Structure formats: C-alpha cells, structure tokens
Short mmCIF file of C-alpha atoms in Angstrom, two decimals:
data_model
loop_
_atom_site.label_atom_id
_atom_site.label_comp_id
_atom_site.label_asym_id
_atom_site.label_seq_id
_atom_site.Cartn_x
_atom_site.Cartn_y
_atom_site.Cartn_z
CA UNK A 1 -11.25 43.93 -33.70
CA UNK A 2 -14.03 45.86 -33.40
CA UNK A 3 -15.18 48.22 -30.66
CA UNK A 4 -17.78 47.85 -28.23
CA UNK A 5 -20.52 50.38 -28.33
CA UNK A 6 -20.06 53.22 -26.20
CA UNK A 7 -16.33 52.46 -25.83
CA UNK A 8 -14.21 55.52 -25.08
CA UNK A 9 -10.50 54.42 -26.07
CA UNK A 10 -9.63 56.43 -29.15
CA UNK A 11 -9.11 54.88 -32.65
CA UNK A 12 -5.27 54.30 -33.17
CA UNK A 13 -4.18 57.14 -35.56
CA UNK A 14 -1.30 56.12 -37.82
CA UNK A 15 1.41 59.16 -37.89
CA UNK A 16 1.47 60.75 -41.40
CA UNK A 17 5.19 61.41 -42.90
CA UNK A 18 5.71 65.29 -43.58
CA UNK A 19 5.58 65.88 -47.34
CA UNK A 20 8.81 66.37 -48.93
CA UNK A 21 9.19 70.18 -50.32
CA UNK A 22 11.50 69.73 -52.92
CA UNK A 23 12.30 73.65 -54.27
CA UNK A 24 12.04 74.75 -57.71
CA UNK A 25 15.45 74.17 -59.57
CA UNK A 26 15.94 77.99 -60.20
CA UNK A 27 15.01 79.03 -56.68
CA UNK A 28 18.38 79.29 -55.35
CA UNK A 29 21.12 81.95 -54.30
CA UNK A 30 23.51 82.83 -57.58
CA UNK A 31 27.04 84.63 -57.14
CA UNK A 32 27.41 87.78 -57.74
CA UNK A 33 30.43 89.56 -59.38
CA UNK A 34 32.54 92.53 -57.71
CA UNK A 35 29.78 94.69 -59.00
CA UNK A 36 26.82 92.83 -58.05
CA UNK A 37 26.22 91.23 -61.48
CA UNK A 38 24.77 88.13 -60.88
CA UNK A 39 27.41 85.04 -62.46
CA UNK A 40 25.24 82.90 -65.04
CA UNK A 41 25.94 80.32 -66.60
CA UNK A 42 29.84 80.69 -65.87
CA UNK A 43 31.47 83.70 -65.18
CA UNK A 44 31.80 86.67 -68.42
CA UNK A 45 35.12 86.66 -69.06
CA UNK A 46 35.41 82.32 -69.27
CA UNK A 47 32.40 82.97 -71.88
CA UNK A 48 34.27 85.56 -73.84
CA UNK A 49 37.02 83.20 -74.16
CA UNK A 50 34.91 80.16 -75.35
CA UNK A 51 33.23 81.97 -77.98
CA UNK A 52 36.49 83.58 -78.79
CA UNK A 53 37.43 79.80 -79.23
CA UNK A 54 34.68 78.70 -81.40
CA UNK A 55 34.47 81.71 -83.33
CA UNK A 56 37.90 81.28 -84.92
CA UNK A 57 37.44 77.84 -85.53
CA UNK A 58 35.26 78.92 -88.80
CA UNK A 59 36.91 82.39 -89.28
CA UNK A 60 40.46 80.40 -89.84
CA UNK A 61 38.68 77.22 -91.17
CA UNK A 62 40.67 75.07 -88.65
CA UNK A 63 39.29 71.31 -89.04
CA UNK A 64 37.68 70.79 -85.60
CA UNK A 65 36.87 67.96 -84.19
CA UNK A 66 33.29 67.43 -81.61
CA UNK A 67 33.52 65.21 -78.87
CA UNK A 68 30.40 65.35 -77.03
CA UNK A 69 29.30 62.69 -74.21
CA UNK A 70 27.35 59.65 -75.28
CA UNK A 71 24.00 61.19 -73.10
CA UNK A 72 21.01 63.73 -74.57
CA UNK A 73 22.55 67.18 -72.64
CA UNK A 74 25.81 65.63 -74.37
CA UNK A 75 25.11 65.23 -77.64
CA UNK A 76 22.51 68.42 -77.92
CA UNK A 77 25.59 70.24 -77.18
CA UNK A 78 27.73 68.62 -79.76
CA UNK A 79 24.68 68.89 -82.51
CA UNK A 80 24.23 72.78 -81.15
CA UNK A 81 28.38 73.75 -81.94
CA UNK A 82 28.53 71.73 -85.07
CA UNK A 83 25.44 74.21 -86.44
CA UNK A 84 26.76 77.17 -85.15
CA UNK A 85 30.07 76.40 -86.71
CA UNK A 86 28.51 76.00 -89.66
CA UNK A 87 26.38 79.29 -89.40
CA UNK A 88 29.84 81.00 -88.94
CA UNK A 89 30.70 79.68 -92.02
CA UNK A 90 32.88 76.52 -91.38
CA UNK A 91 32.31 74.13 -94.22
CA UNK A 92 31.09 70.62 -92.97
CA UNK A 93 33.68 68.76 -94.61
CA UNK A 94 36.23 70.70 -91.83
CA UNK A 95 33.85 69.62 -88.78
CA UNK A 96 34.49 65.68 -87.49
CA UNK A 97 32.66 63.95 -84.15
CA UNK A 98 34.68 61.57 -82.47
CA UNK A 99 32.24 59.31 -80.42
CA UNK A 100 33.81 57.35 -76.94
CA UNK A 101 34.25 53.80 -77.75
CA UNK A 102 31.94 51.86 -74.30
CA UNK A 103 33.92 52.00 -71.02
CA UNK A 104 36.20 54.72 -71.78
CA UNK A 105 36.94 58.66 -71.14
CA UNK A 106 38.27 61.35 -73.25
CA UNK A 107 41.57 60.49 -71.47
CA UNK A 108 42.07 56.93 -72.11
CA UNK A 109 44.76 56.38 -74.34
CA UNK A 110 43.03 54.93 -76.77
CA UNK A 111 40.71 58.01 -77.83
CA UNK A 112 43.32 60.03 -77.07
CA UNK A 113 44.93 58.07 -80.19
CA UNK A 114 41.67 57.84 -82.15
CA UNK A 115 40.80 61.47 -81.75
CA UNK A 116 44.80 61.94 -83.03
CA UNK A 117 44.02 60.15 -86.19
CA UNK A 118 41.54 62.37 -87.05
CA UNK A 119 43.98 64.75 -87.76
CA UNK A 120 42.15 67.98 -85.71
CA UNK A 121 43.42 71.30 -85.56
CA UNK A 122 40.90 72.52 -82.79
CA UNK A 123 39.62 70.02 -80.66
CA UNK A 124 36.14 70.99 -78.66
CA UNK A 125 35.14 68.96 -76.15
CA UNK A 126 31.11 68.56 -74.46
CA UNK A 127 29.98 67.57 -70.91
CA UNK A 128 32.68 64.88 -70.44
CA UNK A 129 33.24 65.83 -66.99
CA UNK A 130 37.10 67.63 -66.79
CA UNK A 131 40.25 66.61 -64.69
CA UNK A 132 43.74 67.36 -64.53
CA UNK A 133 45.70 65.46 -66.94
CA UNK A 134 47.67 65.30 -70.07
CA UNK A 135 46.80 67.12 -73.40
CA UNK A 136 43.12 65.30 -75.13
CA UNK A 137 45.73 64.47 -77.81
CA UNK A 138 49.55 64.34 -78.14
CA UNK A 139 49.85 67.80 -80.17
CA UNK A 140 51.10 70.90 -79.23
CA UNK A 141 49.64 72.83 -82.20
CA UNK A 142 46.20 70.94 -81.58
CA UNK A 143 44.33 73.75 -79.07
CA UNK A 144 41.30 72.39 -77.07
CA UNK A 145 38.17 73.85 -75.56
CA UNK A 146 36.50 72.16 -73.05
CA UNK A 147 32.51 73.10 -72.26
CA UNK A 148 31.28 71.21 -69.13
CA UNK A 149 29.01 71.46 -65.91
CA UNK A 150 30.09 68.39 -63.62
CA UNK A 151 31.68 69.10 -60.37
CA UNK A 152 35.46 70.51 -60.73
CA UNK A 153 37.57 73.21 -59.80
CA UNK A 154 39.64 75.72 -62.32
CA UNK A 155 42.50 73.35 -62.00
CA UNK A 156 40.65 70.38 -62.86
CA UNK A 157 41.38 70.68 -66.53
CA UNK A 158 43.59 68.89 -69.47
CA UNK A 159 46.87 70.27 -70.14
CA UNK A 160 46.74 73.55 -72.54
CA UNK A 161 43.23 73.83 -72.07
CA UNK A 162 40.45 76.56 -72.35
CA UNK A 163 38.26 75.14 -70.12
CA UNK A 164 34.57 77.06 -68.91
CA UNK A 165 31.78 75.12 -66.64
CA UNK A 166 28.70 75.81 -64.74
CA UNK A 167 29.21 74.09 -61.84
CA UNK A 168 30.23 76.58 -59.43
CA UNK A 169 27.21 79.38 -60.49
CA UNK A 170 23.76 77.66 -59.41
CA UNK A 171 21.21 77.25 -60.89
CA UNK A 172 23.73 75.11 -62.23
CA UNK A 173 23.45 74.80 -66.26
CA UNK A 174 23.50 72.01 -68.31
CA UNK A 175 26.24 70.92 -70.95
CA UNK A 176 23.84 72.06 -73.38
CA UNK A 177 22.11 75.20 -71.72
CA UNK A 178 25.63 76.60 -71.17
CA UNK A 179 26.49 75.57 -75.04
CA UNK A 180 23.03 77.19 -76.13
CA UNK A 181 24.29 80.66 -74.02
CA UNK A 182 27.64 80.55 -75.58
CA UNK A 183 26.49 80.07 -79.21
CA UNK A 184 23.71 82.42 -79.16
CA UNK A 185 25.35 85.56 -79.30
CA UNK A 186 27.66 84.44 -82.51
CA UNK A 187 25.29 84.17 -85.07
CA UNK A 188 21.28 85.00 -85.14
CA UNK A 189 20.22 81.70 -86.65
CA UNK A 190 21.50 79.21 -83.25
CA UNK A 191 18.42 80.72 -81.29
CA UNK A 192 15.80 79.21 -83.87
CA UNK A 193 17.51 76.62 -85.26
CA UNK A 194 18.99 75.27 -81.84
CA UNK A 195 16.57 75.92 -78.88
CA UNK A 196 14.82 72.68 -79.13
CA UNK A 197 17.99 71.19 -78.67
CA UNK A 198 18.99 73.16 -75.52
CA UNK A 199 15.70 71.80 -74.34
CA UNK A 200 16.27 68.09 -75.36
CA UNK A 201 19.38 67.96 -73.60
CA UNK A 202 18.28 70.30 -70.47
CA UNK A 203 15.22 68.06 -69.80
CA UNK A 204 17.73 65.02 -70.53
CA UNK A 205 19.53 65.83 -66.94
CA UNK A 206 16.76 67.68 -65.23
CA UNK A 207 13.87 66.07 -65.49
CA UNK A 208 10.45 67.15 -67.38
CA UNK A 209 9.48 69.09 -64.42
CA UNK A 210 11.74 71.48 -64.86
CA UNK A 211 10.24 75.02 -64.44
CA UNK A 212 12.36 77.52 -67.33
CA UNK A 213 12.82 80.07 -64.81
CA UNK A 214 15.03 83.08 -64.90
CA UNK A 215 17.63 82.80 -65.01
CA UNK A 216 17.05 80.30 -67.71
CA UNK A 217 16.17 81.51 -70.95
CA UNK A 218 12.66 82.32 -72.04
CA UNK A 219 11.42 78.95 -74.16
CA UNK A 220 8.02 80.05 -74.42
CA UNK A 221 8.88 80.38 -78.42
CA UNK A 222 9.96 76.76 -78.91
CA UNK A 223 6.95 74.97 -76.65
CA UNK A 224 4.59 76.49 -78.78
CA UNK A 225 6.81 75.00 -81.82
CA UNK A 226 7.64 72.10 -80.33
CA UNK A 227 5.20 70.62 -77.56
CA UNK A 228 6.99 68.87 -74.66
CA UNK A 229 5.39 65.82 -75.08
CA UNK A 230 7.46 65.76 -78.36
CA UNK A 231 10.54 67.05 -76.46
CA UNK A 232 10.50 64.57 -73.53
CA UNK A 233 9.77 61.79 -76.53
CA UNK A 234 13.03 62.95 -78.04
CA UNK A 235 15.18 62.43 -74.63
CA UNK A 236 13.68 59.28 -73.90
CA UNK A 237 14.47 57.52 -77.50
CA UNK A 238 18.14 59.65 -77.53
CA UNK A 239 19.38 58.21 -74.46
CA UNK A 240 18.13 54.35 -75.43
CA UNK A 241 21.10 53.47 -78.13
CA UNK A 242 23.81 53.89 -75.53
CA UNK A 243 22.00 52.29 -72.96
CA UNK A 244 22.27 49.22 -75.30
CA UNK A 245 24.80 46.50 -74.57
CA UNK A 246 25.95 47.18 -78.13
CA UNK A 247 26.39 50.74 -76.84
CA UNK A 248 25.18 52.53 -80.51
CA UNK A 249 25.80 56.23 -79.60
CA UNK A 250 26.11 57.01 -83.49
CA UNK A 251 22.56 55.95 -83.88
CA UNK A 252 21.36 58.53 -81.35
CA UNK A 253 24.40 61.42 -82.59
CA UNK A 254 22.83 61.00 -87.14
CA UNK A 255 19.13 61.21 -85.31
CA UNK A 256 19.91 64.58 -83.43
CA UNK A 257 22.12 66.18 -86.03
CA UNK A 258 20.32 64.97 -89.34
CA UNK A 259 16.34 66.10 -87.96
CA UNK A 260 14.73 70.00 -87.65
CA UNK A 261 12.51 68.52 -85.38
CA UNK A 262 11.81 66.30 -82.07
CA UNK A 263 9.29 65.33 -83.76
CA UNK A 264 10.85 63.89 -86.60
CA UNK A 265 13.24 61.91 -84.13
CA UNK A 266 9.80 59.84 -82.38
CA UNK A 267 9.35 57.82 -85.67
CA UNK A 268 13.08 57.00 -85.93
CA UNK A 269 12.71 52.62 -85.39
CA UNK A 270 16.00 52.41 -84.58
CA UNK A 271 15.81 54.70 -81.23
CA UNK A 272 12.51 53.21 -80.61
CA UNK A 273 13.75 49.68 -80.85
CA UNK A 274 16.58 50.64 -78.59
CA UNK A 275 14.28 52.38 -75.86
CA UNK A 276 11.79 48.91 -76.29
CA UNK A 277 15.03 47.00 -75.20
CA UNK A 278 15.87 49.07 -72.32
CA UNK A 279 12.37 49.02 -70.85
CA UNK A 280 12.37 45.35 -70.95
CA UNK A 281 16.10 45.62 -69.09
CA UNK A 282 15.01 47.71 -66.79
CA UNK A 283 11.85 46.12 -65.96
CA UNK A 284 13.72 42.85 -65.58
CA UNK A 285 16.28 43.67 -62.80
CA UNK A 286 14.16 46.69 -61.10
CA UNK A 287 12.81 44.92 -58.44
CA UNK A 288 16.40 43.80 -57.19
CA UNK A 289 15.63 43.90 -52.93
CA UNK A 290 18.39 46.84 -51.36
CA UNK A 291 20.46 46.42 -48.77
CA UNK A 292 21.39 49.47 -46.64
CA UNK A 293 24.53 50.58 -44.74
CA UNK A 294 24.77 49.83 -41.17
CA UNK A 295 24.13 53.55 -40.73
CA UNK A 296 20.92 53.47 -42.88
CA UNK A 297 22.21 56.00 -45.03
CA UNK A 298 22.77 54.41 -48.28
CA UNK A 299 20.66 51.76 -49.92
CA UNK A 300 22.50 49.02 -52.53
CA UNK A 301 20.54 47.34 -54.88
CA UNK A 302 22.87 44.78 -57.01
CA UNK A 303 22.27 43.78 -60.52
CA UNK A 304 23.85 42.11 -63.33
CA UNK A 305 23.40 43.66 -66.96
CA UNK A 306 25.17 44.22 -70.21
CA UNK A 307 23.44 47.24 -70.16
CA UNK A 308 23.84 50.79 -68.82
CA UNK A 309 20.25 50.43 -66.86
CA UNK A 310 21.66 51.33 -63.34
CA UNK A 311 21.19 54.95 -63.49
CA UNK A 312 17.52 54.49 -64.36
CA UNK A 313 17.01 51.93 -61.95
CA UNK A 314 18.67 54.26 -59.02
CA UNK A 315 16.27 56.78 -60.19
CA UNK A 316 13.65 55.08 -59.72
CA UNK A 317 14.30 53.88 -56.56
CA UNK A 318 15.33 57.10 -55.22
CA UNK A 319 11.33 58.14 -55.62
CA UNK A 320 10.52 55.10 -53.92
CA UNK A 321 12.36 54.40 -51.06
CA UNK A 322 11.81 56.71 -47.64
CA UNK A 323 13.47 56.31 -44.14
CA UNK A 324 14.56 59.06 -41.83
CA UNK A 325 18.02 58.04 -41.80
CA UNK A 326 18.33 57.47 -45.95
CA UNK A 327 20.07 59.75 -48.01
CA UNK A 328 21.52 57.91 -50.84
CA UNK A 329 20.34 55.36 -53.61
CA UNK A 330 23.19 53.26 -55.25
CA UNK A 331 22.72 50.30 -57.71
CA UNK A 332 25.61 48.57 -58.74
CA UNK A 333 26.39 46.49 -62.30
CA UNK A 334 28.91 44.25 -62.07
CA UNK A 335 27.80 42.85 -65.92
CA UNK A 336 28.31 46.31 -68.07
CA UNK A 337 31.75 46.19 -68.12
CA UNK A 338 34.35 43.29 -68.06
CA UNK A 339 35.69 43.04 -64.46
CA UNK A 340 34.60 46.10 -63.23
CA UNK A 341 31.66 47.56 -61.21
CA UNK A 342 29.60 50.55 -62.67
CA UNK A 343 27.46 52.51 -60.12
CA UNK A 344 25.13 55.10 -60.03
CA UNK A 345 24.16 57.14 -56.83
CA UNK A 346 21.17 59.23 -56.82
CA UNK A 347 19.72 61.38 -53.61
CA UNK A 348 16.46 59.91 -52.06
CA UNK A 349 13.28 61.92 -52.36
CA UNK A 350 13.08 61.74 -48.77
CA UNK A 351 16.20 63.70 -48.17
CA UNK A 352 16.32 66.45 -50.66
CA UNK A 353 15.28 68.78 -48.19
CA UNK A 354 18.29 68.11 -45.76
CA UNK A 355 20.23 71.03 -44.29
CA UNK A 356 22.62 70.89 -44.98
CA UNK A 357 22.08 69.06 -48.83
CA UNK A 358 23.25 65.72 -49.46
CA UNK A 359 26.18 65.78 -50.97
CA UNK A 360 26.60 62.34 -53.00
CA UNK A 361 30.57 62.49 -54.09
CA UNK A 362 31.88 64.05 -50.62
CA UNK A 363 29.60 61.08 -48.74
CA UNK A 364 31.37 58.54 -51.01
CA UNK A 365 34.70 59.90 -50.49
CA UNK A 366 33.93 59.77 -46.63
CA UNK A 367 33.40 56.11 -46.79
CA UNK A 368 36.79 55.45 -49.08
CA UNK A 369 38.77 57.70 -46.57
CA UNK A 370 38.00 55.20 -43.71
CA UNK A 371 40.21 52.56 -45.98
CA UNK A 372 43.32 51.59 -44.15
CA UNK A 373 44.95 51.46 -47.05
CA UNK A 374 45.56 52.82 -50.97
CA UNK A 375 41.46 51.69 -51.49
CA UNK A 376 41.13 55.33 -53.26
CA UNK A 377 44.06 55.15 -55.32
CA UNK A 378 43.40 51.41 -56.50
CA UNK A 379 39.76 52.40 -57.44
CA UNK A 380 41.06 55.45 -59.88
CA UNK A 381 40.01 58.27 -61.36
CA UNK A 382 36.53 57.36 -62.48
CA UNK A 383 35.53 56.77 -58.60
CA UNK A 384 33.01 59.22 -57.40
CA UNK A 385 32.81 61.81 -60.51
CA UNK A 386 29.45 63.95 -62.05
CA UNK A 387 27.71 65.79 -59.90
CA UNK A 388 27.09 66.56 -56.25
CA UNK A 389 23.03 65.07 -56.48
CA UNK A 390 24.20 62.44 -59.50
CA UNK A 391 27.05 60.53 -58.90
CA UNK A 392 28.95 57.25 -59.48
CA UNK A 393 31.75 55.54 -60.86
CA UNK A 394 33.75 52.78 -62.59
CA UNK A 395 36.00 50.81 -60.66
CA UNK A 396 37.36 47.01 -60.37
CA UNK A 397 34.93 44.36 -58.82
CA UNK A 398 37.47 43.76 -55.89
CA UNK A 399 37.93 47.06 -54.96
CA UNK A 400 34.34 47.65 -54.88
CA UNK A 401 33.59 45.21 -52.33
CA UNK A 402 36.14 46.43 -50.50
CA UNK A 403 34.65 49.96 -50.64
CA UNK A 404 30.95 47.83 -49.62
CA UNK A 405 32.51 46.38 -47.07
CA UNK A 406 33.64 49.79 -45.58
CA UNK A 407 29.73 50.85 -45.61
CA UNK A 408 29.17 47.43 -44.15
CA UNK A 409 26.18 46.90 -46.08
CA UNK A 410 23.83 44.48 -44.69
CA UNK A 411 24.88 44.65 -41.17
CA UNK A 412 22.32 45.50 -38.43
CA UNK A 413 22.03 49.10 -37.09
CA UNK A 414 23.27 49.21 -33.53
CA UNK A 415 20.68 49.12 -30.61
CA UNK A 416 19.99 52.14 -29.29
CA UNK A 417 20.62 52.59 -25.32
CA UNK A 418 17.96 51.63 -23.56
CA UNK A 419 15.73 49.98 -26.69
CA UNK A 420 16.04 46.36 -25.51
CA UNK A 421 13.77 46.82 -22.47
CA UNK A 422 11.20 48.28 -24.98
CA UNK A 423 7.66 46.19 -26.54
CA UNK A 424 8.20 44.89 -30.05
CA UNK A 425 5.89 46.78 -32.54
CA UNK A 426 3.46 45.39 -34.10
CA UNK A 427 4.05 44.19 -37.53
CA UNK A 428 1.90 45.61 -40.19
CA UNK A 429 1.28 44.34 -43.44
CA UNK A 430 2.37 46.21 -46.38
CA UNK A 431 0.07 47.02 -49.16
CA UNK A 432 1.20 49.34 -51.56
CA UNK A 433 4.43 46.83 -52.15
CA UNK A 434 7.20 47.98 -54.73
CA UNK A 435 5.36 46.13 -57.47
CA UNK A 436 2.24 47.56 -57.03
CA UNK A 437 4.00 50.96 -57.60
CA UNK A 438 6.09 50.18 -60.68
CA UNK A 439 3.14 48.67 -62.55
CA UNK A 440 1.64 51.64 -61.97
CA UNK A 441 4.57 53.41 -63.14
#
C-alpha cells in the first residue's frame, strides 16, 4: 500500500542481521612451552619420537605397512611417508598400504586381521582418529606409530603405541600438515617433492579459504608451481571415489601416489566420473526440509543414500541456515550402511562467533547423557568422534532415534511468558528460497 502524499509515518525498516566475523584460522592463542616456545604442530619431544620412528623404518629396512584414512588430508599423508621412506632409502617393495574396507576402523577385527596378513614389521598409521584399545594388530614384535589431529587425549591411544597429534596446539594441524612437519627435516627432497600434497590434504579439511599463515609453513613456492585452482581440483576429484557407494578409495590412493602433479590428477576419468556421481547424489537429496530440536539448537535434515554425501550436504547447509538460537547442522543417512545411521554435524555460520565456541562432540554427549539408560554404551565407540567443529558418528538405526528423540526433534519451542497476549507477525514471503541459493551454488 502506498502512502499518501505528505504522510509523516515512517517507512517500515526491516532489521539487518549483524554480519558473522568468522576469524582467520591462524589467528588464535598457541601454547607455549616452560620456556615460552610456542608448541606447533605437537609438542618437540612427541616429534622427535615420530621421526625417530620413521627414520628407522628405512635405516633397518623393516617392511612397513601405511594405513592412511580414506579422505584427501588422509591419504596426502600416507602418499607424503611412503616418499619420504623411500628418500631415506627404504626400497618400495618393503612399503605396503592397507586401505579400510567401507564401514570399518583401524580397530575392527577384521583389518586388524587384514593388516596382520600383510605380514608388517612397523605399522604407521594416518589421521584415523586414535582411542584406547588393543594393539592395531595381534603382534608384539609389530611396533606402531600413530600420526593424527582429531580430538583425543595422551591416553587415547592403541596398546604399545607411539602416538603424536595436533589437536591440543591450535592452530590445530592437519593429518597431513603435521606429516609434512615431521618428514621435512629427514631428508631435503620431502619439501619439493611433497608440499603440494600437504596442500591437497590441508585444503581437503580446511577449506580453500584458508589463509597459510604463520605458523603454517610458507607455500608461496608451491602456488607459483602449482596454482590453487589446480590444488582445490585435486581435493575435489580425491575425495569423490570414497564418496561412491562402491566406496573405491584405491582409485583415489594410485592417483595421489602415482602423479608429480595436481595437475596431472584433473584429467584422471576415473576421479572425475566419481565426483560427476556425487554431484548428482548430492544434488538429489540436498534439499531434504530440517527439523530442529525443541531448543532450536540443532537442525536434522534426513536422507537416504548409498553414498557418503552427508558430510557435504551438512556443509552446505551449515552456510545456509541462520537463527539466533542455531548452533549445529546434522544430516543423517540411514542408507550408507546396513542397519546403521551415519551422521555428520557441522557448526552453523551463524554461530561461529559464539563465546564461548560451539563445541559439536561435548553438545552431542550432553544430549546422550540425558538417556535414562545405557543409550551411550549401546551406540559405541564411533558415537560423537573427529573434531570439536566436525563431528559425527556411526551408530544402530534404533539407537539413533532414541538419541533424536532425546533432542526431541520436531517438537515446538515452549512459549515464552507472557508471548500469548502478544499480535501475530506478519507473515512475509520468502524470496531468496533454498533453491534459489543452491542453483546459484
């Protein structure tokens, strides 16, 4: 409705959200030492021992055995020690890569039997995430080193372990930043022949805005080799194959290890027919509608796929969605896996400026604690691992609706005291609508 000339009532002024300053990924506090020496990537002595580790693996030419995750940081690592193993002078006939069969950990029994059959005598193991358990294989004179950066404590490690991660020394390194740092100093050739890896794998978990600021290493040297358009090509076709339902992590492993080049990995057609697949899986069950807890905290979206799309789709939603009350994006498979539910959590947009931060795996925990019962033992050890921003898990499908019924998803916020003598807002129409903003995408 228009208004009458000489009208004095004010236009009505629609309220603006405040922009969302999301800091730079190196601009945080880092730990010091007893001295004052600032702790990066992982504290001196832990990296002593590592390379210690890795350097007698060639100088005793023990057959050792890579088992890095299925992801890009994952297997840049792997790719990164298998070169600098063979820079120290480890033939390739004594280096082996055991791959995860889908669905499983480095402590299910059956790659615990499968890595056993390879007959290792040094076992190195790359951003699997680490936990207190058994030995990775059932051998005494089989030693293991274990190079990580998910969320754990010193005791959260395999039996007879050397064990060294990140995740206590922000800026918090990658699987294969901290693998880059450890293998540098052993032999001059891992900083040119390997950086574009550490970068492959580093922009694989944080993004391709990532600024490479101290105290990250100086890559000025390998974007003027290797442009990031190439780079961020290379993540996006390494991390299709095991998004497949077929799950083809080899395809992505003999791409990384058997190229000099990102640039040699864009033309590979079987990553490229992979990442066509998962664009046309993810494009399919993207626009699932959320649901939210009855505290508007976390949003649900549910979906049904062979393939390992739900992290992508939670990070796209996690851009998208905004509310004041929001702080977590979860979607949830239920078709990846034979009866069980794999989820992904991701931390809205709109939040990561909360003080204090969102933490994803102590807010999930929270919600499992208000079970009445053994809810937290039932859904196992793969509930609410990875990181504190990036989390999930793998559990049975009745025992996650049990844990979605403790959120009570889909139930109405309570009234506020004193809203129900208040006017009913006006409803306005929508225009920028989730589809309008993913076609842009």
């Amino acid at each position: 409705m228009k208004r009458k000339v000489g009208s004095t009532e004010p236009s009505p002024r629609i309220k603006k959200r405040p922009t969302v300053v999301v800091p730079d990924y190196c601009d945080v506090t880092m730990q010091q030492d007893a001295d004052g020496e600032y702790i990066w990537p992982a504290p001196k002595e832990r990296m002593e021992r590592a390379r210690s580790f890795i350097r007698e693996c060639a100088e005793s030419g023990r057959r050792t055995l890579i088992v890095p995750d299925k992801d890009a940081d994952g297997l840049s690592s792997g790719v990164i020690v298998y070169r600098t193993l063979e820079a120290l002078g480890l033939d390739s006939s004594l280096i082996d890569v055991h791959l995860l069969s889908k669905g499983t950990t480095v402590h299910s029994e059956s790659q615990r039997q499968l890595m056993l059959e390879k007959k290792p005598e040094r076992i190195i193991v790359l951003d699997q995430g680490s936990r207190s358990g058994p030995r990775i294989v059932d051998d005494e004179e089989v030693k293991c080193l274990v190079i990580d950066h998910h969320n754990a404590t010193d005791e959260d490690r395999p039996d007879g372990a050397e064990f060294i991660s990140a995740c206590s020394y922000p800026p918090v390194a990658t699987a294969s930043l901290l693998t880059y740092e450890l293998c540098k100093p052993l032999n001059s050739q891992v900083a040119s022949e390997c950086g574009y890896l550490c970068t492959i794998g580093t922009i694989g978990d944080l993004g391709q805005t990532l600024k490479w600021k101290p105290p990250f290493p100086d890559m000025t040297e390998v974007f003027k080799t290797h442009t990031k358009k190439a780079i961020s090509g290379a993540v996006s076709l390494i991390n299709a194959p095991r998004r497949t339902a077929t799950f083809d992590v080899e395809s992505a492993w003999d791409a990384l290890l058997n190229t000099q080049t990102p640039k040699e990995i864009l033309s590979n057609p079987r990553l490229r027919e992979a990442r066509a697949e998962i664009n046309d899986e993810v494009e399919r069950y993207t626009h699932a509608p959320p649901k939210f807890s009855k505290d508007g905290k976390i949003a649900v979206l549910r979906i049904n796929s062979a393939a390992q799309v739900h992290p992508v789709i939670a990070t796209r939603w996690a851009g998208f969605l905004k509310s004041k009350a929001l702080e977590i994006v979860m979607v949830a498979n239920s078709g990846h896996l034979p009866g069980m539910t794999n989820f992904s959590c991701r931390i809205a947009r709109c939040a990561l400026d909360k003080d204090p931060p969102v933490n994803i795996i102590e807010s999930l925990k929270a919600v499992a604690n208000l079970s009445t019962t053994d809810l937290t033992t039932r859904m196992g050890e793969d509930f609410a691992r990875g990181h504190k921003e990036a989390s999930g898990g793998i559990v049975p499908h009745a025992e996650f609706e049990e844990f979605m019924t403790l959120m009570k998803v889909g139930e109405k916020p309570d009234l506020v005291p004193g809203a129900e003598g208040k006017k009913k807002s006006i409803k306005v129409e929508q225009k920028n609508t989730l589809n309008n903003y993913f076609s842009k995408a």
